[in-house]
mmCIF file of C-alpha atoms in Angstrom:
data_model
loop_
_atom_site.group_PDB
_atom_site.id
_atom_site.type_symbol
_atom_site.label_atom_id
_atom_site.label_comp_id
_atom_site.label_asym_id
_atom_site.label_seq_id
_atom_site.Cartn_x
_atom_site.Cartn_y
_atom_site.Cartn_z
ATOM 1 C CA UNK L 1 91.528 45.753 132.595
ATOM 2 C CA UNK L 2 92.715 48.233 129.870
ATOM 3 C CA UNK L 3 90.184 47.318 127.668
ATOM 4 C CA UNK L 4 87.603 48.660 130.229
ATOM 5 C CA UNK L 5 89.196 51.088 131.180
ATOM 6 C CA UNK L 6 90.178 52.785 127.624
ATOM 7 C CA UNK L 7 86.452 53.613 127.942
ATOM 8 C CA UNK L 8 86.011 57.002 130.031
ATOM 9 C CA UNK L 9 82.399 56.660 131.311
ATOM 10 C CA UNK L 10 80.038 59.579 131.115
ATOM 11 C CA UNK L 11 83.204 61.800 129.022
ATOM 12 C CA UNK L 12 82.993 63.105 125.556
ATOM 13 C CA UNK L 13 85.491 60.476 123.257
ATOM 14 C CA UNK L 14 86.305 60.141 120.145
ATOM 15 C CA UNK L 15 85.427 56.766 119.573
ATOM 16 C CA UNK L 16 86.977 54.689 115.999
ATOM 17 C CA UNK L 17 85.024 51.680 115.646
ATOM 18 C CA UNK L 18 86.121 49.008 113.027
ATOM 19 C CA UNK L 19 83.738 46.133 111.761
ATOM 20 C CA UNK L 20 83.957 42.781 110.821
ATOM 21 C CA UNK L 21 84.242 44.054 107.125
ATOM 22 C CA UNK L 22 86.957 46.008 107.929
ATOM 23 C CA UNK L 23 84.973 49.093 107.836
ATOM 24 C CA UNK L 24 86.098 52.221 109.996
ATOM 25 C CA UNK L 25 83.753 54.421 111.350
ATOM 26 C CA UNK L 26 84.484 57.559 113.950
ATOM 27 C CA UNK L 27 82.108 58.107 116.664
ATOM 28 C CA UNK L 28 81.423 60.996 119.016
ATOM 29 C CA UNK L 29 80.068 59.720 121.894
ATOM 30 C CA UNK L 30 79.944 59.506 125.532
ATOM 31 C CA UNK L 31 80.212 55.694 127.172
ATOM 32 C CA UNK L 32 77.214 55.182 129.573
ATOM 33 C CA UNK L 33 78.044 51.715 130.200
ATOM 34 C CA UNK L 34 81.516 50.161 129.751
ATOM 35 C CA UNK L 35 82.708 46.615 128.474
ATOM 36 C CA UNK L 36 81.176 44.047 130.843
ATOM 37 C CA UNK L 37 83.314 41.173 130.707
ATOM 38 C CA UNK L 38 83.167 37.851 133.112
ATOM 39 C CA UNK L 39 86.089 36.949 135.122
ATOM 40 C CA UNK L 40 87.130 33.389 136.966
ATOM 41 C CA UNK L 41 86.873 34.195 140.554
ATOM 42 C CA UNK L 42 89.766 31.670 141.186
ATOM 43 C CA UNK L 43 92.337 32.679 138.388
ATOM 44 C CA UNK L 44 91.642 35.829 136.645
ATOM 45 C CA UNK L 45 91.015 34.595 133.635
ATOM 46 C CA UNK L 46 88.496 35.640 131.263
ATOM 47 C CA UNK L 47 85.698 33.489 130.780
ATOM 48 C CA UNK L 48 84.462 34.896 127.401
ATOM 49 C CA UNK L 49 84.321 37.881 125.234
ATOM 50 C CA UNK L 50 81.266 38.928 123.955
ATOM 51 C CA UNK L 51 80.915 42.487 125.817
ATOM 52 C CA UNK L 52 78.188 45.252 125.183
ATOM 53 C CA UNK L 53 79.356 48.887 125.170
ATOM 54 C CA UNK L 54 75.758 51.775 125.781
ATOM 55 C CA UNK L 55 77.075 54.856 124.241
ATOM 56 C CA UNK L 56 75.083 58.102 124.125
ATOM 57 C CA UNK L 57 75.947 60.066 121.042
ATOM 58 C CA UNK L 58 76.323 63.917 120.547
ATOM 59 C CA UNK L 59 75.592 63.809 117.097
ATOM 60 C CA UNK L 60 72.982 61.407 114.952
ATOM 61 C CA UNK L 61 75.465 60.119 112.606
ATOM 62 C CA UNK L 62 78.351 57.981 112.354
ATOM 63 C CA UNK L 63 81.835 60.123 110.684
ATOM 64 C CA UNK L 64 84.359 58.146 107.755
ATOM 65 C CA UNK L 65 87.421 58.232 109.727
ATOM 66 C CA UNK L 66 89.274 60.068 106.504
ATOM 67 C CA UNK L 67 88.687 63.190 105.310
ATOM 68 C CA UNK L 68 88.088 64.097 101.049
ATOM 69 C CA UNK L 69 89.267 67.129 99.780
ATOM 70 C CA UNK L 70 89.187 68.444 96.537
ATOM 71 C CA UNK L 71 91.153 71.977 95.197
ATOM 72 C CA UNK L 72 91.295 74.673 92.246
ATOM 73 C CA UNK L 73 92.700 77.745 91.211
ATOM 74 C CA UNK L 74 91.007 80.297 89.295
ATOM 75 C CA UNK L 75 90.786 80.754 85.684
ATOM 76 C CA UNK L 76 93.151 82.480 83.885
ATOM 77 C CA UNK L 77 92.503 84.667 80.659
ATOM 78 C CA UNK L 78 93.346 83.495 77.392
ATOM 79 C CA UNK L 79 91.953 83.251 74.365
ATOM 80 C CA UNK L 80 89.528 85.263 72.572
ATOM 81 C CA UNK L 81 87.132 87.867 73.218
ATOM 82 C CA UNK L 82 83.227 87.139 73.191
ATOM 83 C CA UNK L 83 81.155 89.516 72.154
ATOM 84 C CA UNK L 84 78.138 88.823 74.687
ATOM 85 C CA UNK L 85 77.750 87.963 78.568
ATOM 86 C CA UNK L 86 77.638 84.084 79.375
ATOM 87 C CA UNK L 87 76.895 82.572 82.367
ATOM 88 C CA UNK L 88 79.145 82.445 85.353
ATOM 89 C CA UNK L 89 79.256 78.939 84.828
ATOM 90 C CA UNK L 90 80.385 79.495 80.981
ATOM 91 C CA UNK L 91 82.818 82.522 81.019
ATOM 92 C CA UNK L 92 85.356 81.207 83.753
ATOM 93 C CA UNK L 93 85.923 77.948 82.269
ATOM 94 C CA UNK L 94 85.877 74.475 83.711
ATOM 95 C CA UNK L 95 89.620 74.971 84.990
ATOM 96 C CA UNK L 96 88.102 77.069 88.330
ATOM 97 C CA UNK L 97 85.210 74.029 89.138
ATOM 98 C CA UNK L 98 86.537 71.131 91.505
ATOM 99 C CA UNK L 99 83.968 68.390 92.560
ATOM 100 C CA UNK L 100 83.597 66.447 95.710
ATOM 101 C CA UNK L 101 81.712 63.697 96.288
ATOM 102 C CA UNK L 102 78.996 63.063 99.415
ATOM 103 C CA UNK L 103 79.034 58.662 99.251
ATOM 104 C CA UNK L 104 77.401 59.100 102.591
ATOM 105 C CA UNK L 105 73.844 59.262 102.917
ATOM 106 C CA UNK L 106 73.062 62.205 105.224
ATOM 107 C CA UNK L 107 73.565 66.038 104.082
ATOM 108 C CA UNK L 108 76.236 67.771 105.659
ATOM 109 C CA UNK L 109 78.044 71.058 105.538
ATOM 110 C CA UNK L 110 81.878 70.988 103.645
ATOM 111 C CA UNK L 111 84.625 73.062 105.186
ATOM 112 C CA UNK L 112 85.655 75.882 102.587
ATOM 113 C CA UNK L 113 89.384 77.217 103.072
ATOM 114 C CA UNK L 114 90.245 80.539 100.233
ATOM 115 C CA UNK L 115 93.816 81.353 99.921
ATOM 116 C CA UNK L 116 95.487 84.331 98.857
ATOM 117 C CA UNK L 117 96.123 86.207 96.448
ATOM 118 C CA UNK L 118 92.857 87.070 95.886
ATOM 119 C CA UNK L 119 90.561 89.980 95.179
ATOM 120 C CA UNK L 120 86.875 89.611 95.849
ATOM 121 C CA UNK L 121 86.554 85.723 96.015
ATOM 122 C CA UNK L 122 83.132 84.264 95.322
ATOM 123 C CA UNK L 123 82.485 80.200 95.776
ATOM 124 C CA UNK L 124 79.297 79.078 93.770
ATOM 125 C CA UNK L 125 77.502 75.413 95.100
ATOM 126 C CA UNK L 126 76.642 74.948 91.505
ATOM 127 C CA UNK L 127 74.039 72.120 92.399
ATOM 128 C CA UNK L 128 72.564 74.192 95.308
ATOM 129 C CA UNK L 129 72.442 77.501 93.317
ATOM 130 C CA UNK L 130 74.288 79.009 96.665
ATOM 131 C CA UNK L 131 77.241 81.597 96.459
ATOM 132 C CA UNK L 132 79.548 83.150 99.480
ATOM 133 C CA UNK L 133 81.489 85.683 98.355
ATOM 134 C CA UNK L 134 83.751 88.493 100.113
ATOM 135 C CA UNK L 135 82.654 91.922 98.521
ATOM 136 C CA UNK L 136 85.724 94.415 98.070
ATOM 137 C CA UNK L 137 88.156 92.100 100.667
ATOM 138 C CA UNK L 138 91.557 91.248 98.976
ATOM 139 C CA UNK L 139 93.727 87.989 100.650
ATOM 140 C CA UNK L 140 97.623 88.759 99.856
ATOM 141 C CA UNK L 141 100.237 85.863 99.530
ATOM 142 C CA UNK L 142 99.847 83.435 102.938
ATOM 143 C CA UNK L 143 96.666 84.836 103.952
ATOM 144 C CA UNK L 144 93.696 82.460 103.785
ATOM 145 C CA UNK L 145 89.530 82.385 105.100
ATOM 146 C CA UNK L 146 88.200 79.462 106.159
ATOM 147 C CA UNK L 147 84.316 78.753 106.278
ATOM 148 C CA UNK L 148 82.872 76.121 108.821
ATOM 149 C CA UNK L 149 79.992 75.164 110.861
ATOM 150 C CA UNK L 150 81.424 73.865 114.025
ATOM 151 C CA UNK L 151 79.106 72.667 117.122
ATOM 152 C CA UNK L 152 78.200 76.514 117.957
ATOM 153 C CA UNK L 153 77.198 77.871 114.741
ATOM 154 C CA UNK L 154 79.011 78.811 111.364
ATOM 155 C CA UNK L 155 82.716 80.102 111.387
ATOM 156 C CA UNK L 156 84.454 81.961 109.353
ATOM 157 C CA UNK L 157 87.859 82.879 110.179
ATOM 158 C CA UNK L 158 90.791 84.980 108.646
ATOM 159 C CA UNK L 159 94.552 83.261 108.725
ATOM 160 C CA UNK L 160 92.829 81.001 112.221
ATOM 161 C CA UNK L 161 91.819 83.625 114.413
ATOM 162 C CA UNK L 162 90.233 86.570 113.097
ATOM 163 C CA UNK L 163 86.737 86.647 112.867
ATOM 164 C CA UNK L 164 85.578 87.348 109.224
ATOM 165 C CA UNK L 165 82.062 86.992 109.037
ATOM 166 C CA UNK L 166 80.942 90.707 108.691
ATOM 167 C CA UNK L 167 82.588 90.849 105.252
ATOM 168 C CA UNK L 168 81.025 87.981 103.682
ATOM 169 C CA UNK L 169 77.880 87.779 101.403
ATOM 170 C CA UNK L 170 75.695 84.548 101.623
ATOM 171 C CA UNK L 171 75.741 81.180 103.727
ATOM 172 C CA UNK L 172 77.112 77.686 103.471
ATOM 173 C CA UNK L 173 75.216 74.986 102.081
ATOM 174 C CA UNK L 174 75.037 71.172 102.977
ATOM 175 C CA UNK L 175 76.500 68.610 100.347
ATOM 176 C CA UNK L 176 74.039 66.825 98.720
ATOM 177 C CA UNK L 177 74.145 63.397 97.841
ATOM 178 C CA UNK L 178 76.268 62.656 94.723
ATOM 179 C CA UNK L 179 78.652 65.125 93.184
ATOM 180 C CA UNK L 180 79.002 68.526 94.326
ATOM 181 C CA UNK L 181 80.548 71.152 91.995
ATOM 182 C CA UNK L 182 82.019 73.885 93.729
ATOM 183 C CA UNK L 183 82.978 77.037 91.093
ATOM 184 C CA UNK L 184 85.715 79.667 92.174
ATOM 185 C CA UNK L 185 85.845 83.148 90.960
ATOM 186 C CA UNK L 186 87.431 86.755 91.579
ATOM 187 C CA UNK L 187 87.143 90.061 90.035
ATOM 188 C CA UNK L 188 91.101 89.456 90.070
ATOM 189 C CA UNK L 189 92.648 85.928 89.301
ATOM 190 C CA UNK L 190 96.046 85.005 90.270
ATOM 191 C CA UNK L 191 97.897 81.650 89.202
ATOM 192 C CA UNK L 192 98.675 81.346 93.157
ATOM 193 C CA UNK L 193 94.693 81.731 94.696
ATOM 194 C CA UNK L 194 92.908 78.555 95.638
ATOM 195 C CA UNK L 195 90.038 76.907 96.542
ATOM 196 C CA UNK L 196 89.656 73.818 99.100
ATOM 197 C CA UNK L 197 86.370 72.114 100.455
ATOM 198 C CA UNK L 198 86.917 69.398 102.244
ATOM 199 C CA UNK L 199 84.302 67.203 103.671
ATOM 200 C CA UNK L 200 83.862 64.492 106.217
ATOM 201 C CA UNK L 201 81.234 61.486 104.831
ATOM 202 C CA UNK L 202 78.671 60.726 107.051
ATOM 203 C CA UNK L 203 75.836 58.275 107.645
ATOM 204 C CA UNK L 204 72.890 57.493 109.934
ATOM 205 C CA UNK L 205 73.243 53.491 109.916
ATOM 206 C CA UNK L 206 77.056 51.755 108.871
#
């Protein structure tokens, strides 16, 4: 009986689901019809074990159970002076890109987190052309802005709780499939400010 009843009928779980391949998947889902299994009348036993489970899912894709995430800083000056402009993707160096990678095949939106200290932060989707940055805003030592879409709409929140979207320039884009490049700059760099995107794969069939 705690099989059946680890399944709440008609409430929102968080289902994991593991396959004969040892796959793990996550599901969001409410149970519309829980494990049917066939008892002996006489003894309580279990006659077999083949069971159906309905669900009825929120969303139309099935979550990795683990989360990716990749991180940099930003790029600090050195070298020599170049007489020209270069592209954004030139002049700050290779040392401010971090890549993540969507194995999944549905496009989804990362979650971006910016800590401090930072002046101005801009985050470039290199492969989607798309850039969010906070015009004028400066993040001191333990502050941090993170950028989400969550069931309601797109979040973006300073140090968990205050609402931050007025001061920022642009929109989040869904991960394509493949890499993703992800290119942090400032009109200030410090050694300490960095960049996280994280992202949850996510598929329509296992």
């Amino acid at each position: 009986m705690s099989f059946i009843n680890a399944f709440a009928v008609n409430t929102l779980n968080n289902l994991q689901v593991t396959s004969w391949d040892g796959t793990t998947r996550n599901y969001t889902a409410q149970v519309v019809v829980p494990p049917m299994l066939t008892y002996d009348s006489q003894n309580g036993n279990v006659n077999y074990v083949d069971f159906r489970v309905e669900l009825l899912c929120e969303q139309n894709f099935i979550s990795d159970s683990s989360t990716i995430t990749a991180t940099t800083g930003l790029a600090i000056g050195g070298g020599f002076a170049i007489p020209f402009i270069l592209p954004l993707s030139w002049s700050l160096g290779s040392s401010n890109i971090c890549t993540i990678l969507n194995s999944g095949d549905y496009e989804d939106y990362p979650s971006i987190t910016i800590y401090g200290p930072v002046l101005s932060p801009v985050v470039q989707h290199l492969e989607k052309s798309n850039t969010i940055s906070f015009p004028g805003v400066e993040l001191f030592t333990g502050d941090y802005i993170t950028i989400q879409y969550l069931s309601n709409g797109i979040s973006v929140l300073k140090n968990g709780t205050t609402p931050y979207y007025q001061y920022m320039t642009g929109n989040l884009s869904t991960l394509q499939i493949g890499n993703n490049n992800f290119q942090f700059g400032a009109s200030r760099n410090d050694a300490s400010a960095l960049l996280k995107v994280q992202f949850i794969n996510k598929r329509r069939s296992q």
